[in-house]
Amino acid sequence: MLHKLLICLFMWSLIGVLGYEVKSVMEGDSVTLYTKTSIHSDYMIQWFFESLFTRIATIDKAVNKIPTYDDGRFKGRLQLNVQTGDLTITNMRTEDSGEYSVIISDMVMTLYRFNVYAHLPVPVITRDSCSCSKCVLLCSVINVTDVTDVSLSWYKRNSLLSNISLSDLNISSISLHLEVEYQDTNTYSCAVNNPLINQTQHLNITHLCQPCSDCVSCCDTTKAVIRLVASALVGVATVAVLIYDIRSRRAEQKRNTNFI
Ligand SMILES: *[C@@H]1O[C@H](CO)[C@@H](O)[C@H](O)[C@H]1NC(C)=O
Ligand SMILES: *[C@@H]1O[C@H](CO)[C@@H](O)[C@H](O)[C@H]1NC(C)=O
Ligand SMILES: *[C@@H]1O[C@H](CO)[C@@H](O)[C@H](O)[C@H]1NC(C)=O
Ligand SMILES: *[C@@H]1O[C@H](CO)[C@@H](O)[C@H](O)[C@H]1NC(C)=O
Ligand SMILES: *[C@@H]1O[C@H](CO)[C@@H](O)[C@H](O)[C@H]1NC(C)=O
């Protein structure tokens, strides 16, 4: 135990000095972790995940040439090269993100940091609500399995209009608004991305932004009502003017007759 703790401390100091070799991979990928040394013919080789208490693969060449593997999370996915000591992990999962190290006869030889990113769904663009003046659109992603470093963005041509980070909010489903004019001829797209992939959906304004039927009738009705009210007001005003005119003329006539 003390022995392990000492190695652990030694390793921590190494991490500070050397840092990790950082690699980003997609879930489902296979990766190979190299011992990067060839002077370990009879040595014991041990691969660790996260801490020195989680040993995932071992071979003791002084005893035999048969590797032993972790029976937990990596079960059936590890392959240790007996010649080189390199470790291949197949079908990487997002939960395999973390630090890997190898100890060759008490010496920490390599430190890897793997970031495993999930596949992303293609975003979906839908018409939001009926508006007479503008076309209001929504770009949505649903049930993103791993939101680490994932964000959703609207682009006009290649420039960013708006974006939102799913990882900051820690939510797996989200929608982002966009308003365009009906006659807009720019190209718009919506993309969901993490550092490794970019799933893009292009907006077809002619297809999605037909003025919707409710909107057309609602606009027509409103216009018709306004026209009706306006003409009614003009009518009332005309009648009022006429009546006033007739009355004042009669009054004048009366005054004139009185004077005569
Ligand atoms: C999203 O996840 C919820 C709950 O896990 C599920 O009920 C729903 O069907 C999923 N939707 C899609 C489109 O996968
Ligand atoms: C994602 O795609 C959009 C549109 O094609 C592009 O403008 C943007 O630079 C891409 N982003 C990344 C991170 O690759
Ligand atoms: C939005 O995108 C820009 C440029 O790609 C990036 O620097 C920024 O972090 C993003 N913000 C969010 C909230 O995703
Ligand atoms: C993100 O949300 C999930 C459940 O929706 C929760 O289990 C997890 O702890 C949250 N992570 C952070 C960093 O808040
Ligand atoms: C956009 O939609 C219209 C109408 O549905 C269709 O005729 C046209 O081909 C589409 N354009 C693109 C680039 O897909």
Coordinates of N, CA, C and O in Angstrom, one line a residue, residues 65-234:
K65 N 3.7 -15.1 -20.5 CA 3.4 -14.2 -21.5 C 1.9 -14.0 -21.7 O 1.4 -13.8 -22.8
I66 N 1.2 -14.2 -20.6 CA -0.3 -14.2 -20.7 C -0.8 -12.9 -20.0 O -0.7 -12.8 -18.8
P67 N -1.4 -12.0 -20.7 CA -1.9 -10.8 -20.1 C -3.2 -11.1 -19.3 O -3.9 -12.0 -19.7
T68 N -3.4 -10.3 -18.3 CA -4.7 -10.4 -17.6 C -5.4 -9.0 -17.7 O -4.7 -8.0 -17.7
Y69 N -6.7 -9.1 -17.8 CA -7.5 -7.9 -18.1 C -8.5 -7.6 -17.0 O -9.0 -8.5 -16.3
D70 N -8.9 -6.3 -17.0 CA -9.9 -5.8 -16.1 C -11.2 -6.5 -16.5 O -11.5 -6.8 -17.6
D71 N -12.0 -6.8 -15.5 CA -13.2 -7.6 -15.6 C -14.5 -6.7 -15.5 O -15.6 -7.1 -15.6
G72 N -14.2 -5.4 -15.3 CA -15.3 -4.4 -15.1 C -15.7 -3.7 -16.4 O -16.0 -4.3 -17.4
R73 N -15.5 -2.4 -16.3 CA -16.0 -1.5 -17.4 C -15.3 -1.8 -18.8 O -15.9 -1.6 -19.8
F74 N -14.0 -2.3 -18.8 CA -13.3 -2.5 -20.0 C -13.4 -4.0 -20.5 O -12.8 -4.4 -21.4
K75 N -14.3 -4.8 -19.8 CA -14.3 -6.2 -20.1 C -14.5 -6.5 -21.6 O -15.4 -5.9 -22.3
G76 N -13.6 -7.3 -22.1 CA -13.7 -7.7 -23.5 C -13.3 -6.7 -24.6 O -13.4 -6.8 -25.8
R77 N -12.8 -5.5 -24.1 CA -12.4 -4.5 -25.0 C -10.9 -4.1 -25.0 O -10.5 -3.2 -25.6
L78 N -10.1 -5.0 -24.2 CA -8.7 -4.7 -24.1 C -7.8 -5.7 -24.8 O -8.2 -6.9 -24.8
Q79 N -6.7 -5.2 -25.4 CA -5.8 -6.1 -26.1 C -4.4 -5.6 -25.8 O -4.1 -4.5 -26.3
L80 N -3.6 -6.4 -25.1 CA -2.3 -6.0 -24.8 C -1.3 -6.7 -25.7 O -1.4 -7.9 -25.9
N81 N -0.5 -5.9 -26.4 CA 0.5 -6.4 -27.3 C 1.7 -7.0 -26.4 O 2.4 -6.3 -25.7
V82 N 1.8 -8.3 -26.5 CA 2.8 -9.0 -25.6 C 4.2 -8.6 -25.9 O 5.1 -8.5 -25.0
Q83 N 4.5 -8.3 -27.2 CA 5.9 -7.8 -27.6 C 6.2 -6.4 -27.0 O 7.2 -6.2 -26.4
T84 N 5.3 -5.5 -27.3 CA 5.6 -4.1 -27.0 C 5.0 -3.6 -25.7 O 5.4 -2.5 -25.2
G85 N 4.0 -4.2 -25.2 CA 3.3 -3.8 -24.0 C 2.2 -2.7 -24.3 O 1.5 -2.2 -23.4
D86 N 2.1 -2.4 -25.6 CA 1.0 -1.4 -26.0 C -0.4 -1.9 -25.8 O -0.6 -3.1 -25.9
L87 N -1.2 -1.0 -25.4 CA -2.6 -1.5 -25.0 C -3.6 -0.9 -26.0 O -3.6 0.3 -26.3
T88 N -4.4 -1.8 -26.6 CA -5.5 -1.3 -27.5 C -6.8 -1.4 -26.8 O -7.1 -2.5 -26.2
I89 N -7.6 -0.4 -26.9 CA -8.9 -0.4 -26.3 C -9.9 -0.2 -27.5 O -9.8 0.8 -28.2
T90 N -10.8 -1.1 -27.6 CA -11.8 -1.0 -28.7 C -13.1 -0.4 -28.2 O -13.4 -0.4 -27.0
N91 N -13.9 0.1 -29.1 CA -15.2 0.6 -28.8 C -15.2 1.6 -27.6 O -15.9 1.4 -26.6
M92 N -14.5 2.7 -27.7 CA -14.4 3.7 -26.6 C -15.8 4.2 -26.3 O -16.6 4.5 -27.2
R93 N -16.0 4.4 -25.0 CA -17.3 5.0 -24.6 C -17.0 6.3 -23.9 O -15.9 6.6 -23.5
T94 N -18.0 7.2 -23.8 CA -17.8 8.5 -23.2 C -17.3 8.4 -21.8 O -16.5 9.2 -21.4
E95 N -17.8 7.4 -21.1 CA -17.3 7.2 -19.7 C -15.9 6.7 -19.6 O -15.3 6.7 -18.5
D96 N -15.2 6.4 -20.7 CA -13.8 6.1 -20.7 C -12.9 7.3 -20.8 O -11.7 7.2 -20.8
S97 N -13.6 8.5 -20.8 CA -12.8 9.7 -20.8 C -12.0 9.8 -19.5 O -12.5 9.5 -18.4
G98 N -10.7 10.1 -19.5 CA -9.9 10.2 -18.3 C -8.5 9.9 -18.6 O -8.0 9.9 -19.7
E99 N -7.7 9.7 -17.5 CA -6.3 9.5 -17.6 C -5.9 8.1 -17.6 O -6.4 7.3 -16.9
Y100 N -4.9 7.8 -18.4 CA -4.4 6.4 -18.5 C -2.9 6.5 -18.3 O -2.2 7.4 -18.8
S101 N -2.3 5.5 -17.6 CA -0.9 5.5 -17.4 C -0.4 4.1 -17.4 O -1.1 3.1 -17.2
V102 N 0.9 3.9 -17.6 CA 1.5 2.6 -17.6 C 2.7 2.6 -16.7 O 3.4 3.6 -16.6
I103 N 2.8 1.5 -15.9 CA 4.0 1.4 -15.0 C 4.8 0.2 -15.5 O 4.2 -0.9 -15.6
I104 N 6.0 0.4 -15.8 CA 6.9 -0.6 -16.3 C 7.9 -0.8 -15.2 O 8.8 0.1 -15.1
S105 N 7.8 -1.9 -14.5 CA 8.7 -2.1 -13.4 C 8.9 -0.9 -12.5 O 10.0 -0.4 -12.4
D106 N 7.8 -0.4 -12.0 CA 7.8 0.7 -11.0 C 8.1 2.1 -11.6 O 8.1 3.1 -10.9
M107 N 8.3 2.2 -12.9 CA 8.5 3.5 -13.6 C 7.2 3.9 -14.4 O 6.8 3.1 -15.2
V108 N 6.8 5.1 -14.1 CA 5.6 5.6 -14.9 C 6.2 6.0 -16.2 O 7.0 6.9 -16.3
M109 N 5.7 5.4 -17.3 CA 6.3 5.7 -18.6 C 5.4 6.7 -19.4 O 6.0 7.5 -20.0
T110 N 4.1 6.5 -19.4 CA 3.3 7.4 -20.2 C 2.1 7.8 -19.5 O 1.5 7.1 -18.7
L111 N 1.6 9.0 -19.8 CA 0.4 9.5 -19.3 C -0.5 10.0 -20.4 O 0.0 10.9 -21.2
Y112 N -1.6 9.5 -20.5 CA -2.5 9.9 -21.6 C -3.8 10.5 -21.0 O -4.2 10.0 -19.9
R113 N -4.3 11.4 -21.7 CA -5.7 11.9 -21.3 C -6.5 11.7 -22.5 O -6.2 12.3 -23.6
F114 N -7.6 10.9 -22.4 CA -8.5 10.8 -23.5 C -9.8 11.5 -23.3 O -10.4 11.4 -22.2
N115 N -10.3 12.3 -24.3 CA -11.6 12.9 -24.2 C -12.4 12.1 -25.3 O -12.1 12.1 -26.4
V116 N -13.5 11.4 -24.8 CA -14.3 10.6 -25.7 C -15.6 11.4 -26.0 O -16.3 11.6 -25.0
Y117 N -15.8 11.8 -27.2 CA -17.0 12.5 -27.5 C -18.1 11.7 -28.2 O -17.8 10.8 -28.9
A118 N -19.4 12.0 -27.8 CA -20.5 11.3 -28.3 C -20.9 11.7 -29.7 O -20.6 12.8 -30.1
H119 N -21.5 10.8 -30.5 CA -22.1 11.2 -31.8 C -23.2 12.2 -31.5 O -23.9 12.1 -30.5
L120 N -23.5 13.0 -32.5 CA -24.6 14.0 -32.3 C -25.7 13.8 -33.3 O -25.4 13.5 -34.4
P121 N -26.9 14.1 -32.9 CA -28.0 14.1 -33.8 C -28.0 15.2 -34.8 O -27.4 16.3 -34.4
V122 N -28.5 15.1 -35.9 CA -28.6 16.2 -36.9 C -29.8 17.1 -36.3 O -30.8 16.6 -36.0
P123 N -29.5 18.4 -36.2 CA -30.6 19.3 -35.7 C -31.8 19.4 -36.7 O -31.6 19.1 -37.9
V124 N -32.9 19.7 -36.1 CA -34.2 19.8 -36.9 C -34.6 21.2 -36.9 O -34.7 21.9 -35.9
I125 N -35.0 21.7 -38.1 CA -35.5 23.1 -38.2 C -37.0 23.0 -38.5 O -37.4 22.3 -39.4
T126 N -37.7 23.7 -37.7 CA -39.2 23.8 -37.8 C -39.7 25.2 -37.8 O -39.0 26.1 -37.3
R127 N -40.9 25.4 -38.3 CA -41.6 26.7 -38.3 C -42.1 26.8 -36.9 O -42.8 25.9 -36.4
D128 N -41.9 28.0 -36.2 CA -42.4 28.1 -34.8 C -43.8 28.5 -34.8 O -44.7 27.7 -34.6
S129 N -44.1 29.8 -35.0 CA -45.5 30.3 -34.9 C -45.8 31.1 -36.2 O -44.9 31.5 -36.9
C130 N -47.1 31.4 -36.3 CA -47.5 32.2 -37.4 C -47.3 33.7 -37.1 O -47.8 34.2 -36.1
S131 N -46.6 34.4 -38.0 CA -46.4 35.8 -37.8 C -46.6 36.5 -39.1 O -46.1 36.0 -40.1
C132 N -47.3 37.5 -39.2 CA -47.6 38.2 -40.5 C -46.4 38.9 -41.1 O -46.2 38.9 -42.3
S133 N -45.5 39.4 -40.2 CA -44.4 40.2 -40.7 C -43.2 39.4 -40.9 O -42.4 39.6 -41.9
K134 N -42.9 38.4 -40.1 CA -41.6 37.6 -40.2 C -41.9 36.1 -40.1 O -42.9 35.7 -39.5
C135 N -40.9 35.4 -40.6 CA -41.0 33.9 -40.4 C -40.1 33.5 -39.2 O -38.9 33.8 -39.2
V136 N -40.7 32.9 -38.2 CA -40.0 32.6 -37.0 C -39.7 31.1 -37.0 O -40.7 30.3 -37.1
L137 N -38.4 30.8 -36.9 CA -38.0 29.4 -37.0 C -37.3 28.9 -35.7 O -36.9 29.7 -34.9
L138 N -37.4 27.6 -35.5 CA -36.7 27.0 -34.4 C -35.8 25.9 -34.8 O -36.1 25.1 -35.7
C139 N -34.6 25.9 -34.3 CA -33.6 24.8 -34.6 C -33.5 24.0 -33.3 O -33.3 24.6 -32.2
S140 N -33.8 22.7 -33.3 CA -33.8 21.9 -32.1 C -32.9 20.6 -32.2 O -32.8 20.0 -33.3
V141 N -32.4 20.3 -31.0 CA -31.8 18.9 -30.9 C -32.4 18.3 -29.7 O -32.8 19.0 -28.7
I142 N -32.6 17.0 -29.8 CA -33.3 16.3 -28.7 C -32.5 15.1 -28.2 O -31.8 14.4 -29.1
N143 N -32.4 14.9 -26.9 CA -31.8 13.7 -26.3 C -30.3 13.5 -26.7 O -29.9 12.5 -27.2
V144 N -29.5 14.6 -26.6 CA -28.1 14.5 -26.9 C -27.5 13.6 -25.7 O -27.8 13.9 -24.6
T145 N -26.9 12.5 -26.1 CA -26.5 11.5 -25.0 C -25.4 12.1 -24.1 O -25.4 11.8 -22.9
D146 N -24.4 12.9 -24.7 CA -23.4 13.4 -23.8 C -23.2 14.9 -24.2 O -22.8 15.2 -25.4
V147 N -23.5 15.8 -23.3 CA -23.5 17.2 -23.7 C -22.1 17.9 -23.5 O -22.0 19.1 -23.7
T148 N -21.1 17.2 -23.2 CA -19.8 17.7 -22.9 C -19.3 18.5 -24.2 O -19.2 18.0 -25.3
D149 N -19.1 19.8 -23.9 CA -18.6 20.7 -25.0 C -19.5 20.8 -26.2 O -19.0 20.9 -27.4
V150 N -20.8 20.6 -26.0 CA -21.7 20.7 -27.1 C -22.4 22.0 -27.2 O -22.9 22.5 -26.2
S151 N -22.5 22.6 -28.4 CA -23.3 23.8 -28.5 C -24.1 23.8 -29.8 O -23.8 23.1 -30.7
L152 N -25.1 24.6 -29.8 CA -26.1 24.7 -30.9 C -26.0 26.1 -31.5 O -26.1 27.1 -30.7
S153 N -25.9 26.3 -32.8 CA -25.7 27.6 -33.4 C -26.4 27.9 -34.6 O -26.7 26.9 -35.4
W154 N -26.8 29.1 -34.9 CA -27.4 29.5 -36.2 C -26.3 30.3 -36.9 O -25.7 31.1 -36.3
Y155 N -26.2 30.0 -38.2 CA -25.2 30.7 -39.0 C -26.0 31.4 -40.2 O -26.9 30.8 -40.7
K156 N -25.5 32.6 -40.5 CA -26.0 33.3 -41.7 C -24.8 33.2 -42.6 O -23.7 33.8 -42.3
R157 N -24.9 32.6 -43.8 CA -23.7 32.2 -44.6 C -22.7 31.5 -43.6 O -23.1 30.5 -43.0
N158 N -21.5 32.1 -43.4 CA -20.6 31.4 -42.5 C -20.4 32.1 -41.2 O -19.5 31.8 -40.4
S159 N -21.2 33.2 -41.0 CA -21.0 33.9 -39.8 C -22.0 33.6 -38.7 O -23.2 33.3 -39.0
L160 N -21.5 33.5 -37.5 CA -22.3 33.1 -36.4 C -23.4 34.1 -36.0 O -23.0 35.3 -35.8
L161 N -24.6 33.7 -35.9 CA -25.7 34.6 -35.5 C -26.0 34.5 -34.0 O -26.1 35.5 -33.3
S162 N -26.1 33.2 -33.6 CA -26.4 33.0 -32.1 C -26.0 31.6 -31.8 O -25.9 30.7 -32.7
N163 N -25.6 31.4 -30.6 CA -25.3 30.0 -30.1 C -25.6 29.8 -28.6 O -25.7 30.8 -27.9
I164 N -25.7 28.6 -28.3 CA -26.1 28.3 -26.9 C -25.3 27.0 -26.5 O -25.2 26.1 -27.3
S165 N -24.8 27.0 -25.3 CA -24.0 25.8 -24.9 C -24.9 24.8 -24.1 O -25.4 25.2 -23.0
L166 N -25.0 23.6 -24.6 CA -25.7 22.6 -23.8 C -25.0 22.2 -22.6 O -25.6 21.8 -21.6
S167 N -23.6 22.2 -22.7 CA -22.9 21.8 -21.5 C -23.0 22.8 -20.4 O -23.1 22.4 -19.2
D168 N -23.0 24.1 -20.7 CA -23.1 25.1 -19.7 C -24.4 24.9 -18.9 O -24.5 25.1 -17.7
L169 N -25.5 24.7 -19.7 CA -26.8 24.5 -19.2 C -27.1 23.1 -18.6 O -28.0 22.9 -17.8
N170 N -26.2 22.2 -19.0 CA -26.4 20.8 -18.7 C -27.8 20.3 -19.0 O -28.5 19.7 -18.1
I171 N -28.2 20.5 -20.2 CA -29.5 19.9 -20.7 C -29.3 19.2 -22.0 O -28.4 19.6 -22.8
S172 N -30.1 18.2 -22.2 CA -29.9 17.3 -23.4 C -30.8 17.7 -24.6 O -30.5 17.2 -25.7
S173 N -31.8 18.6 -24.4 CA -32.6 19.0 -25.5 C -32.8 20.5 -25.4 O -33.0 21.0 -24.3
I174 N -32.8 21.1 -26.6 CA -32.9 22.6 -26.6 C -33.3 23.1 -28.0 O -33.0 22.4 -29.0
S175 N -33.9 24.3 -28.0 CA -34.3 24.9 -29.3 C -33.7 26.3 -29.3 O -33.7 27.0 -28.3
L176 N -33.4 26.8 -30.5 CA -32.8 28.1 -30.7 C -33.6 28.9 -31.8 O -33.8 28.3 -32.8
H177 N -34.1 30.1 -31.5 CA -34.9 30.9 -32.4 C -34.2 31.5 -33.5 O -33.0 31.9 -33.4
L178 N -34.8 31.8 -34.6 CA -34.3 32.6 -35.7 C -35.5 33.3 -36.4 O -36.5 32.7 -36.6
E179 N -35.4 34.6 -36.6 CA -36.4 35.3 -37.4 C -35.9 35.8 -38.7 O -34.8 36.4 -38.7
V180 N -36.6 35.5 -39.8 CA -36.2 36.0 -41.1 C -37.3 36.6 -41.8 O -38.5 36.3 -41.5
E181 N -37.0 37.5 -42.7 CA -38.0 38.1 -43.6 C -38.5 37.0 -44.6 O -37.7 36.2 -45.0
Y182 N -39.7 37.1 -45.0 CA -40.2 36.1 -46.0 C -39.4 36.1 -47.3 O -39.2 35.1 -47.9
Q183 N -39.0 37.3 -47.7 CA -38.3 37.4 -49.0 C -36.8 37.4 -48.8 O -36.0 37.6 -49.8
D184 N -36.3 37.0 -47.7 CA -34.8 36.9 -47.4 C -34.2 35.8 -48.3 O -34.7 34.7 -48.5
T185 N -33.1 36.2 -49.0 CA -32.5 35.2 -49.9 C -31.1 34.8 -49.4 O -30.4 34.1 -50.1
N186 N -30.7 35.1 -48.2 CA -29.5 34.7 -47.6 C -29.6 33.2 -47.3 O -30.6 32.6 -47.1
T187 N -28.4 32.5 -47.2 CA -28.4 31.1 -46.8 C -28.2 31.0 -45.3 O -27.2 31.6 -44.7
Y188 N -29.0 30.3 -44.6 CA -28.9 30.1 -43.2 C -28.7 28.6 -42.9 O -29.2 27.8 -43.6
S189 N -28.0 28.3 -41.8 CA -27.9 26.9 -41.4 C -27.8 26.9 -39.9 O -27.5 27.8 -39.2
C190 N -28.2 25.7 -39.4 CA -28.1 25.5 -37.9 C -27.2 24.3 -37.7 O -27.3 23.3 -38.4
A191 N -26.3 24.4 -36.7 CA -25.3 23.3 -36.5 C -25.2 23.0 -35.0 O -25.3 23.9 -34.2
V192 N -25.1 21.7 -34.8 CA -24.8 21.3 -33.4 C -23.4 20.7 -33.5 O -23.1 20.0 -34.4
N193 N -22.5 21.1 -32.6 CA -21.2 20.6 -32.6 C -20.5 20.4 -31.3 O -20.9 21.0 -30.3
N194 N -19.6 19.5 -31.3 CA -18.6 19.4 -30.2 C -17.2 19.5 -30.8 O -17.2 19.8 -32.0
P195 N -16.1 19.4 -30.1 CA -14.8 19.7 -30.7 C -14.5 18.8 -31.9 O -13.7 19.1 -32.7
L196 N -15.2 17.7 -32.0 CA -14.8 16.7 -33.1 C -15.8 16.7 -34.3 O -15.5 16.4 -35.4
I197 N -17.1 16.9 -34.0 CA -18.1 16.9 -35.1 C -19.0 18.1 -35.1 O -19.2 18.8 -34.2
N198 N -19.6 18.3 -36.3 CA -20.4 19.4 -36.7 C -21.6 18.8 -37.5 O -21.4 18.4 -38.6
Q199 N -22.7 18.8 -37.0 CA -23.9 18.3 -37.7 C -24.7 19.5 -38.1 O -25.2 20.2 -37.3
T200 N -24.8 19.7 -39.4 CA -25.4 20.9 -40.0 C -26.7 20.6 -40.7 O -26.8 19.7 -41.4
Q201 N -27.7 21.5 -40.5 CA -28.9 21.4 -41.2 C -29.1 22.8 -41.9 O -29.0 23.8 -41.3
H202 N -29.4 22.7 -43.2 CA -29.6 24.0 -44.0 C -31.0 24.4 -44.0 O -31.9 23.5 -44.1
L203 N -31.2 25.7 -43.9 CA -32.6 26.2 -43.9 C -33.1 26.5 -45.3 O -32.4 27.1 -46.1
N204 N -34.2 25.9 -45.7 CA -34.8 26.2 -47.0 C -36.0 27.2 -46.7 O -37.1 26.8 -46.3
I205 N -35.8 28.5 -46.9 CA -36.8 29.5 -46.6 C -38.0 29.3 -47.5 O -39.2 29.3 -46.9
T206 N -37.8 29.0 -48.8 CA -39.0 28.8 -49.6 C -39.9 27.7 -49.2 O -41.1 27.7 -49.3
H207 N -39.3 26.6 -48.6 CA -40.0 25.5 -48.2 C -40.7 25.7 -46.9 O -41.9 25.4 -46.7
L208 N -40.0 26.3 -45.9 CA -40.6 26.4 -44.5 C -41.3 27.7 -44.3 O -42.2 27.8 -43.4
C209 N -41.0 28.8 -45.1 CA -41.6 30.1 -44.8 C -42.7 30.5 -45.7 O -42.8 31.7 -46.0
Q210 N -43.5 29.6 -46.1 CA -44.8 30.0 -46.8 C -45.6 30.7 -45.8 O -45.7 30.3 -44.6
P211 N -46.1 31.9 -46.1 CA -47.0 32.6 -45.2 C -48.1 31.6 -44.8 O -48.8 31.1 -45.7
C212 N -48.3 31.3 -43.5 CA -49.2 30.2 -43.2 C -50.7 30.7 -43.3 O -51.0 31.9 -43.3
S213 N -51.6 29.7 -43.6 CA -52.9 30.1 -44.0 C -53.7 30.9 -42.9 O -54.4 31.8 -43.2
D214 N -53.5 30.5 -41.6 CA -54.1 31.3 -40.5 C -53.7 32.7 -40.6 O -54.5 33.6 -40.5
C215 N -52.4 32.9 -40.9 CA -51.8 34.2 -40.9 C -52.4 35.0 -42.1 O -52.8 36.2 -41.9
V216 N -52.5 34.4 -43.2 CA -53.1 35.1 -44.4 C -54.5 35.6 -44.1 O -54.8 36.8 -44.3
S217 N -55.3 34.7 -43.6 CA -56.7 35.0 -43.3 C -56.8 36.1 -42.2 O -57.6 37.0 -42.3
C218 N -55.9 35.9 -41.2 CA -55.9 36.8 -40.1 C -55.5 38.2 -40.5 O -56.2 39.2 -40.2
C219 N -54.5 38.3 -41.4 CA -54.1 39.6 -41.9 C -55.2 40.2 -42.8 O -55.5 41.4 -42.7
D220 N -55.8 39.4 -43.7 CA -56.8 39.8 -44.5 C -58.0 40.4 -43.7 O -58.6 41.4 -44.0
T221 N -58.4 39.6 -42.7 CA -59.5 40.0 -41.9 C -59.2 41.3 -41.2 O -60.1 42.3 -41.3
T222 N -58.1 41.4 -40.7 CA -57.7 42.7 -40.0 C -57.8 43.9 -40.9 O -58.4 44.9 -40.6
K223 N -57.2 43.6 -42.1 CA -57.1 44.7 -43.1 C -58.6 45.1 -43.5 O -58.9 46.3 -43.5
A224 N -59.4 44.1 -43.7 CA -60.8 44.3 -44.1 C -61.5 45.1 -43.0 O -62.2 46.1 -43.3
V225 N -61.3 44.7 -41.7 CA -62.0 45.4 -40.6 C -61.5 46.9 -40.6 O -62.3 47.8 -40.4
I226 N -60.2 47.0 -40.7 CA -59.6 48.4 -40.7 C -60.3 49.3 -41.8 O -60.7 50.4 -41.5
R227 N -60.4 48.7 -43.0 CA -60.9 49.4 -44.1 C -62.4 49.8 -43.8 O -62.8 50.9 -44.1
L228 N -63.1 48.8 -43.3 CA -64.5 49.0 -43.0 C -64.7 50.1 -42.0 O -65.5 51.1 -42.2
V229 N -63.9 50.1 -40.9 CA -64.0 51.1 -39.8 C -63.7 52.4 -40.4 O -64.3 53.4 -40.2
A230 N -62.6 52.5 -41.2 CA -62.1 53.7 -41.8 C -63.2 54.3 -42.7 O -63.5 55.5 -42.5
S231 N -63.8 53.5 -43.5 CA -64.8 54.1 -44.4 C -66.0 54.5 -43.6 O -66.7 55.5 -43.9
A232 N -66.4 53.7 -42.6 CA -67.5 54.1 -41.7 C -67.2 55.5 -41.1 O -68.1 56.3 -41.1
L233 N -66.0 55.7 -40.6 CA -65.7 57.0 -40.0 C -65.8 58.1 -40.9 O -66.3 59.1 -40.7
V234 N -65.2 57.8 -42.2 CA -65.3 58.9 -43.2 C -66.7 59.2 -43.5 O -67.1 60.4 -43.6

